[in-house]
Amino acid sequence: MFRSLLVLVTLPLVAVGIGRAQEDEPTLLDVKLSDWIKRLDEGVTPKERRKAAIAIEQIGHAKSRRVVPALVKALRDDKDEFVRLAAARAVGRAVAKANEQAREERKEELPKFETARETLVTALRFDKADAVREAAALALGDIGPDARLAASAL
């Protein structure tokens, strides 16, 4: 009987916790971050994926640690050069903003974005589209001193 009572008491608490976790997910234009990421990964048209990249950037790293990795994946993997272009710009701005916020909050260590930096360097060196290479260079510039290691690629 005690177990049944325990289950009856804890089950609603667990359900409330799950509901809160879903409510806490950042949104933009009433669309959850996870849905924007899905649109970026699986969107049928390049326009839909570009829009998702911009929306994800607007949500920002401060609200979710999934922002930069989602943008990096699009920069690395998307077949459309305009999606990669939007992703490169968004990566640079998102990382720069996250670093700026960390400095304003006087954090002892800045967030680590090695994968973002490395992906931007790879795009700068090897992307077949001139506009994407240029956007990657500008994104590294947006990141600032933290992208110093990328200077050899320039």
Coordinates of N, CA and C in Angstrom, one line a residue:
M1 N 0.8 -1.2 0.0 CA 0.0 0.0 0.0 C 0.9 1.3 0.0
F2 N 2.0 1.2 0.8 CA 2.9 2.4 0.9 C 3.5 2.7 -0.5
R3 N 3.8 1.6 -1.2 CA 4.4 1.8 -2.6 C 3.4 2.4 -3.5
S4 N 2.2 2.0 -3.4 CA 1.1 2.5 -4.3 C 0.9 4.0 -4.0
L5 N 0.9 4.3 -2.7 CA 0.7 5.7 -2.3 C 1.9 6.6 -2.8
L6 N 3.1 6.0 -2.6 CA 4.3 6.7 -3.1 C 4.3 7.0 -4.6
V7 N 3.9 6.0 -5.4 CA 3.8 6.1 -6.8 C 2.7 7.2 -7.1
L8 N 1.6 7.2 -6.5 CA 0.6 8.2 -6.7 C 1.0 9.6 -6.4
V9 N 1.8 9.7 -5.4 CA 2.3 11.1 -5.0 C 3.4 11.5 -5.9
T10 N 4.4 10.7 -6.2 CA 5.5 11.1 -7.0 C 5.3 11.2 -8.5
L11 N 4.4 10.4 -9.0 CA 4.1 10.5 -10.5 C 3.7 11.9 -10.9
P12 N 2.7 12.6 -10.3 CA 2.4 13.9 -10.7 C 3.6 14.9 -10.6
L13 N 4.4 14.7 -9.6 CA 5.6 15.6 -9.4 C 6.6 15.4 -10.6
V14 N 6.8 14.2 -11.0 CA 7.6 13.9 -12.2 C 7.0 14.5 -13.4
A15 N 5.7 14.4 -13.6 CA 5.1 14.9 -14.8 C 5.2 16.4 -14.8
V16 N 5.1 17.1 -13.7 CA 5.2 18.5 -13.6 C 6.6 18.9 -13.9
G17 N 7.6 18.2 -13.4 CA 9.0 18.5 -13.8 C 9.3 18.4 -15.2
I18 N 8.7 17.4 -15.9 CA 8.9 17.2 -17.3 C 8.2 18.4 -18.1
G19 N 7.0 18.7 -17.6 CA 6.3 19.8 -18.2 C 7.1 21.1 -18.1
R20 N 7.7 21.4 -16.9 CA 8.5 22.6 -16.7 C 9.7 22.6 -17.6
A21 N 10.3 21.5 -17.8 CA 11.5 21.4 -18.6 C 11.2 21.8 -20.1
Q22 N 10.0 21.3 -20.5 CA 9.6 21.6 -21.9 C 9.2 23.1 -22.0
E23 N 8.6 23.6 -20.9 CA 8.2 25.1 -20.9 C 9.4 25.9 -20.9
D24 N 10.5 25.5 -20.3 CA 11.7 26.3 -20.1 C 12.5 26.3 -21.4
E25 N 12.2 25.5 -22.4 CA 12.9 25.6 -23.6 C 12.7 26.9 -24.3
P26 N 13.8 27.6 -24.7 CA 13.7 28.9 -25.3 C 12.9 28.8 -26.6
T27 N 12.2 29.9 -26.9 CA 11.4 30.0 -28.1 C 11.6 31.3 -28.9
L28 N 11.3 31.3 -30.1 CA 11.3 32.5 -30.9 C 10.1 32.4 -31.9
L29 N 9.3 33.4 -31.9 CA 8.1 33.4 -32.7 C 7.2 32.2 -32.4
D30 N 7.1 31.9 -31.1 CA 6.3 30.8 -30.6 C 6.8 29.4 -31.1
V31 N 8.0 29.3 -31.6 CA 8.6 28.1 -32.0 C 9.7 27.7 -31.1
K32 N 9.7 26.5 -30.6 CA 10.8 26.0 -29.7 C 12.1 25.9 -30.4
L33 N 13.2 26.0 -29.6 CA 14.5 25.8 -30.1 C 14.7 24.5 -30.8
S34 N 14.2 23.4 -30.2 CA 14.3 22.1 -30.8 C 13.6 22.0 -32.1
D35 N 12.5 22.7 -32.3 CA 11.9 22.7 -33.6 C 12.7 23.5 -34.6
W36 N 13.3 24.6 -34.2 CA 14.1 25.4 -35.1 C 15.3 24.6 -35.6
I37 N 15.9 23.8 -34.6 CA 17.0 23.0 -34.9 C 16.6 21.9 -35.9
K38 N 15.4 21.3 -35.7 CA 14.9 20.3 -36.6 C 14.7 20.9 -38.0
R39 N 14.2 22.1 -38.1 CA 14.0 22.8 -39.4 C 15.4 23.0 -40.1
L40 N 16.4 23.4 -39.3 CA 17.7 23.6 -39.8 C 18.3 22.3 -40.4
D41 N 18.1 21.2 -39.7 CA 18.6 19.9 -40.1 C 17.9 19.3 -41.2
E42 N 16.5 19.4 -41.2 CA 15.7 18.7 -42.1 C 14.8 19.5 -43.0
G43 N 14.9 20.8 -42.9 CA 14.1 21.7 -43.8 C 14.2 21.3 -45.2
V44 N 13.0 21.3 -45.9 CA 13.0 20.9 -47.3 C 13.7 21.9 -48.2
T45 N 13.4 23.2 -47.9 CA 14.0 24.2 -48.8 C 15.2 24.9 -48.1
P46 N 16.1 25.4 -48.9 CA 17.2 26.2 -48.4 C 16.7 27.4 -47.6
K47 N 15.6 28.0 -48.1 CA 15.0 29.2 -47.5 C 14.6 28.9 -46.1
E48 N 13.9 27.8 -45.9 CA 13.5 27.3 -44.6 C 14.7 27.1 -43.6
R49 N 15.7 26.5 -44.2 CA 16.9 26.2 -43.3 C 17.6 27.5 -43.0
R50 N 17.7 28.5 -43.9 CA 18.3 29.8 -43.6 C 17.6 30.5 -42.5
K51 N 16.3 30.5 -42.6 CA 15.4 31.1 -41.6 C 15.6 30.5 -40.3
A52 N 15.8 29.2 -40.2 CA 16.0 28.5 -39.0 C 17.4 28.9 -38.4
A53 N 18.4 29.0 -39.2 CA 19.7 29.4 -38.7 C 19.7 30.8 -38.1
I54 N 18.9 31.7 -38.7 CA 18.8 33.1 -38.2 C 18.0 33.0 -36.9
A55 N 17.0 32.2 -36.8 CA 16.2 32.1 -35.6 C 17.0 31.5 -34.4
I56 N 17.8 30.5 -34.7 CA 18.6 29.9 -33.7 C 19.6 30.9 -33.2
E57 N 20.3 31.6 -34.1 CA 21.2 32.7 -33.6 C 20.5 33.7 -32.7
Q58 N 19.3 34.1 -33.0 CA 18.6 35.0 -32.2 C 18.3 34.5 -30.8
I59 N 18.0 33.2 -30.7 CA 17.8 32.6 -29.4 C 19.1 32.7 -28.6
G60 N 20.2 32.4 -29.1 CA 21.5 32.7 -28.5 C 22.0 31.6 -27.5
H61 N 23.3 31.6 -27.4 CA 24.0 30.6 -26.6 C 23.7 30.8 -25.1
A62 N 23.4 32.0 -24.7 CA 23.0 32.3 -23.3 C 21.8 31.5 -22.8
K63 N 20.9 31.3 -23.8 CA 19.6 30.6 -23.5 C 19.7 29.1 -23.6
S64 N 20.7 28.7 -24.5 CA 20.8 27.2 -24.7 C 22.2 26.9 -25.3
R65 N 22.8 25.9 -24.7 CA 24.1 25.5 -25.2 C 24.0 24.7 -26.5
R66 N 22.8 24.5 -27.0 CA 22.6 23.8 -28.2 C 22.7 24.7 -29.5
V67 N 22.7 26.0 -29.2 CA 22.7 26.9 -30.4 C 23.9 26.8 -31.2
V68 N 25.1 27.0 -30.7 CA 26.3 27.0 -31.5 C 26.6 25.7 -32.2
P69 N 26.4 24.5 -31.5 CA 26.6 23.3 -32.2 C 25.7 23.0 -33.3
A70 N 24.4 23.5 -33.2 CA 23.5 23.3 -34.3 C 23.9 24.2 -35.5
L71 N 24.4 25.4 -35.3 CA 24.8 26.2 -36.4 C 26.1 25.7 -37.0
V72 N 27.0 25.2 -36.2 CA 28.3 24.6 -36.7 C 28.0 23.4 -37.6
K73 N 27.0 22.6 -37.2 CA 26.6 21.4 -38.0 C 26.1 21.9 -39.4
A74 N 25.3 22.9 -39.4 CA 24.8 23.4 -40.7 C 25.9 23.9 -41.5
L75 N 26.8 24.7 -40.9 CA 28.0 25.2 -41.7 C 28.8 24.1 -42.3
R76 N 29.0 23.0 -41.5 CA 29.8 21.9 -42.0 C 29.1 21.0 -43.0
D77 N 27.8 20.8 -42.8 CA 27.1 19.7 -43.5 C 26.1 20.1 -44.6
D78 N 25.6 21.3 -44.5 CA 24.5 21.7 -45.5 C 25.0 21.8 -46.9
K79 N 24.3 21.3 -47.9 CA 24.7 21.3 -49.3 C 24.5 22.7 -49.9
D80 N 23.6 23.5 -49.4 CA 23.3 24.8 -50.0 C 24.2 25.8 -49.5
E81 N 24.9 26.5 -50.4 CA 25.9 27.5 -50.0 C 25.3 28.7 -49.3
F82 N 24.0 29.0 -49.5 CA 23.4 30.1 -48.8 C 23.0 29.8 -47.4
V83 N 22.7 28.5 -47.1 CA 22.5 28.0 -45.8 C 23.8 28.1 -45.0
R84 N 24.9 27.6 -45.7 CA 26.2 27.6 -45.0 C 26.7 29.0 -44.8
L85 N 26.4 29.9 -45.7 CA 26.7 31.4 -45.5 C 26.0 31.9 -44.3
A86 N 24.7 31.7 -44.2 CA 23.9 32.1 -43.0 C 24.4 31.5 -41.7
A87 N 24.8 30.2 -41.8 CA 25.3 29.5 -40.6 C 26.7 30.1 -40.2
A88 N 27.5 30.4 -41.2 CA 28.9 31.0 -40.8 C 28.7 32.3 -40.1
R89 N 27.8 33.2 -40.7 CA 27.6 34.5 -40.1 C 27.0 34.3 -38.7
A90 N 26.1 33.4 -38.5 CA 25.4 33.2 -37.3 C 26.4 32.6 -36.2
V91 N 27.3 31.7 -36.6 CA 28.2 31.2 -35.7 C 29.1 32.3 -35.1
G92 N 29.6 33.1 -36.0 CA 30.5 34.2 -35.6 C 29.8 35.1 -34.6
R93 N 28.6 35.5 -34.9 CA 27.9 36.5 -34.1 C 27.5 35.8 -32.8
A94 N 27.1 34.5 -32.8 CA 26.6 33.9 -31.6 C 27.8 33.7 -30.6
V95 N 29.0 33.3 -31.2 CA 30.2 33.1 -30.3 C 30.6 34.4 -29.8
A96 N 30.7 35.4 -30.6 CA 31.1 36.8 -30.2 C 30.2 37.3 -29.0
K97 N 28.9 37.1 -29.2 CA 27.9 37.5 -28.2 C 28.1 36.7 -26.9
A98 N 28.3 35.4 -27.0 CA 28.5 34.6 -25.8 C 29.8 35.1 -25.1
N99 N 30.8 35.3 -25.8 CA 32.1 35.8 -25.2 C 31.9 37.2 -24.5
E100 N 31.1 38.0 -25.2 CA 30.9 39.4 -24.6 C 30.1 39.3 -23.3
Q101 N 29.1 38.4 -23.3 CA 28.3 38.2 -22.1 C 29.1 37.7 -21.0
A102 N 30.0 36.8 -21.3 CA 30.9 36.2 -20.3 C 31.8 37.3 -19.7
R103 N 32.3 38.1 -20.5 CA 33.1 39.2 -20.1 C 32.4 40.2 -19.2
E104 N 31.1 40.5 -19.6 CA 30.3 41.4 -18.8 C 30.0 40.9 -17.5
E105 N 29.8 39.6 -17.4 CA 29.5 38.9 -16.2 C 30.7 38.6 -15.4
R106 N 31.9 39.0 -15.9 CA 33.2 38.9 -15.3 C 33.5 37.4 -14.9
K107 N 33.1 36.5 -15.9 CA 33.4 35.1 -15.7 C 34.9 34.9 -15.8
E108 N 35.4 34.0 -15.0 CA 36.9 33.8 -15.0 C 37.3 33.1 -16.3
E109 N 36.5 32.3 -16.9 CA 36.8 31.7 -18.2 C 35.7 31.9 -19.2
L110 N 36.2 32.2 -20.4 CA 35.2 32.3 -21.5 C 34.7 31.0 -21.9
P111 N 33.5 30.9 -22.5 CA 33.1 29.6 -23.0 C 34.0 29.1 -24.1
K112 N 34.1 27.8 -24.2 CA 35.0 27.1 -25.2 C 34.3 26.8 -26.4
F113 N 34.8 27.3 -27.5 CA 34.2 27.1 -28.8 C 35.2 26.6 -29.8
E114 N 36.0 25.7 -29.5 CA 37.1 25.2 -30.4 C 36.5 24.6 -31.6
T115 N 35.4 23.8 -31.5 CA 34.8 23.2 -32.7 C 34.2 24.2 -33.6
A116 N 33.6 25.3 -33.1 CA 33.1 26.4 -33.9 C 34.3 27.0 -34.7
R117 N 35.4 27.3 -34.0 CA 36.5 28.0 -34.6 C 37.1 27.1 -35.6
E118 N 37.3 25.8 -35.3 CA 37.9 24.9 -36.3 C 37.0 24.7 -37.5
T119 N 35.7 24.7 -37.3 CA 34.8 24.6 -38.5 C 34.8 25.8 -39.4
L120 N 34.9 27.0 -38.7 CA 35.1 28.2 -39.5 C 36.4 28.2 -40.3
V121 N 37.4 27.8 -39.7 CA 38.7 27.7 -40.4 C 38.6 26.7 -41.6
T122 N 38.0 25.6 -41.4 CA 37.8 24.6 -42.4 C 37.0 25.3 -43.6
A123 N 35.9 26.0 -43.2 CA 35.1 26.6 -44.3 C 35.9 27.7 -45.0
L124 N 36.7 28.4 -44.2 CA 37.6 29.5 -44.8 C 38.6 28.9 -45.8
R125 N 39.1 27.8 -45.5 CA 40.1 27.2 -46.4 C 39.6 26.3 -47.5
F126 N 38.5 25.6 -47.3 CA 38.1 24.6 -48.2 C 36.7 24.8 -48.8
D127 N 35.8 25.6 -48.3 CA 34.5 25.7 -48.9 C 34.6 26.2 -50.4
K128 N 33.7 25.5 -51.2 CA 33.8 25.8 -52.6 C 33.2 27.2 -53.0
A129 N 32.4 27.8 -52.1 CA 31.7 29.0 -52.4 C 32.5 30.2 -51.8
D130 N 32.8 31.2 -52.7 CA 33.6 32.3 -52.2 C 32.9 33.1 -51.1
A131 N 31.5 33.2 -51.2 CA 30.8 33.9 -50.2 C 30.9 33.2 -48.8
V132 N 30.9 31.9 -48.8 CA 31.0 31.2 -47.5 C 32.4 31.4 -46.9
R133 N 33.4 31.3 -47.8 CA 34.8 31.5 -47.3 C 34.9 32.9 -46.7
E134 N 34.3 33.9 -47.4 CA 34.4 35.3 -46.9 C 33.6 35.4 -45.5
A135 N 32.4 34.8 -45.5 CA 31.7 34.8 -44.2 C 32.4 34.2 -43.1
A136 N 33.1 33.1 -43.4 CA 33.9 32.4 -42.3 C 35.0 33.3 -41.8
A137 N 35.7 34.0 -42.7 CA 36.7 35.0 -42.3 C 36.2 36.1 -41.5
L138 N 35.0 36.6 -41.9 CA 34.4 37.7 -41.1 C 33.9 37.2 -39.7
A139 N 33.4 35.9 -39.7 CA 33.0 35.3 -38.4 C 34.2 35.2 -37.5
L140 N 35.3 34.7 -38.0 CA 36.5 34.6 -37.2 C 36.9 36.0 -36.6
G141 N 36.7 37.0 -37.5 CA 37.0 38.4 -37.0 C 36.0 38.8 -35.9
D142 N 34.8 38.4 -36.0 CA 33.8 38.7 -35.0 C 34.1 38.1 -33.7
I143 N 34.7 36.9 -33.8 CA 35.1 36.2 -32.5 C 36.2 36.9 -31.8
G144 N 37.1 37.5 -32.6 CA 38.1 38.4 -32.1 C 39.3 37.6 -31.6
P145 N 40.0 38.1 -30.5 CA 41.2 37.5 -30.1 C 41.1 36.0 -29.8
D146 N 39.9 35.5 -29.5 CA 39.8 34.1 -29.2 C 39.9 33.2 -30.5
A147 N 39.9 33.9 -31.7 CA 40.2 33.2 -32.9 C 41.6 33.3 -33.4
R148 N 42.5 33.8 -32.5 CA 43.8 34.0 -32.9 C 44.5 32.8 -33.5
L149 N 44.2 31.6 -33.0 CA 44.8 30.4 -33.6 C 44.4 30.2 -35.0
A150 N 43.4 30.8 -35.5 CA 43.0 30.6 -36.9 C 43.8 31.5 -37.9
A151 N 44.6 32.4 -37.4 CA 45.3 33.4 -38.2 C 46.1 32.7 -39.3
S152 N 46.7 31.5 -39.0 CA 47.5 30.8 -40.0 C 46.7 30.5 -41.3
A153 N 45.4 30.3 -41.1 CA 44.5 30.0 -42.3 C 44.3 31.2 -43.1
L154 N 44.4 32.3 -42.6 CA 44.2 33.6 -43.3 C 45.5 33.9 -44.1

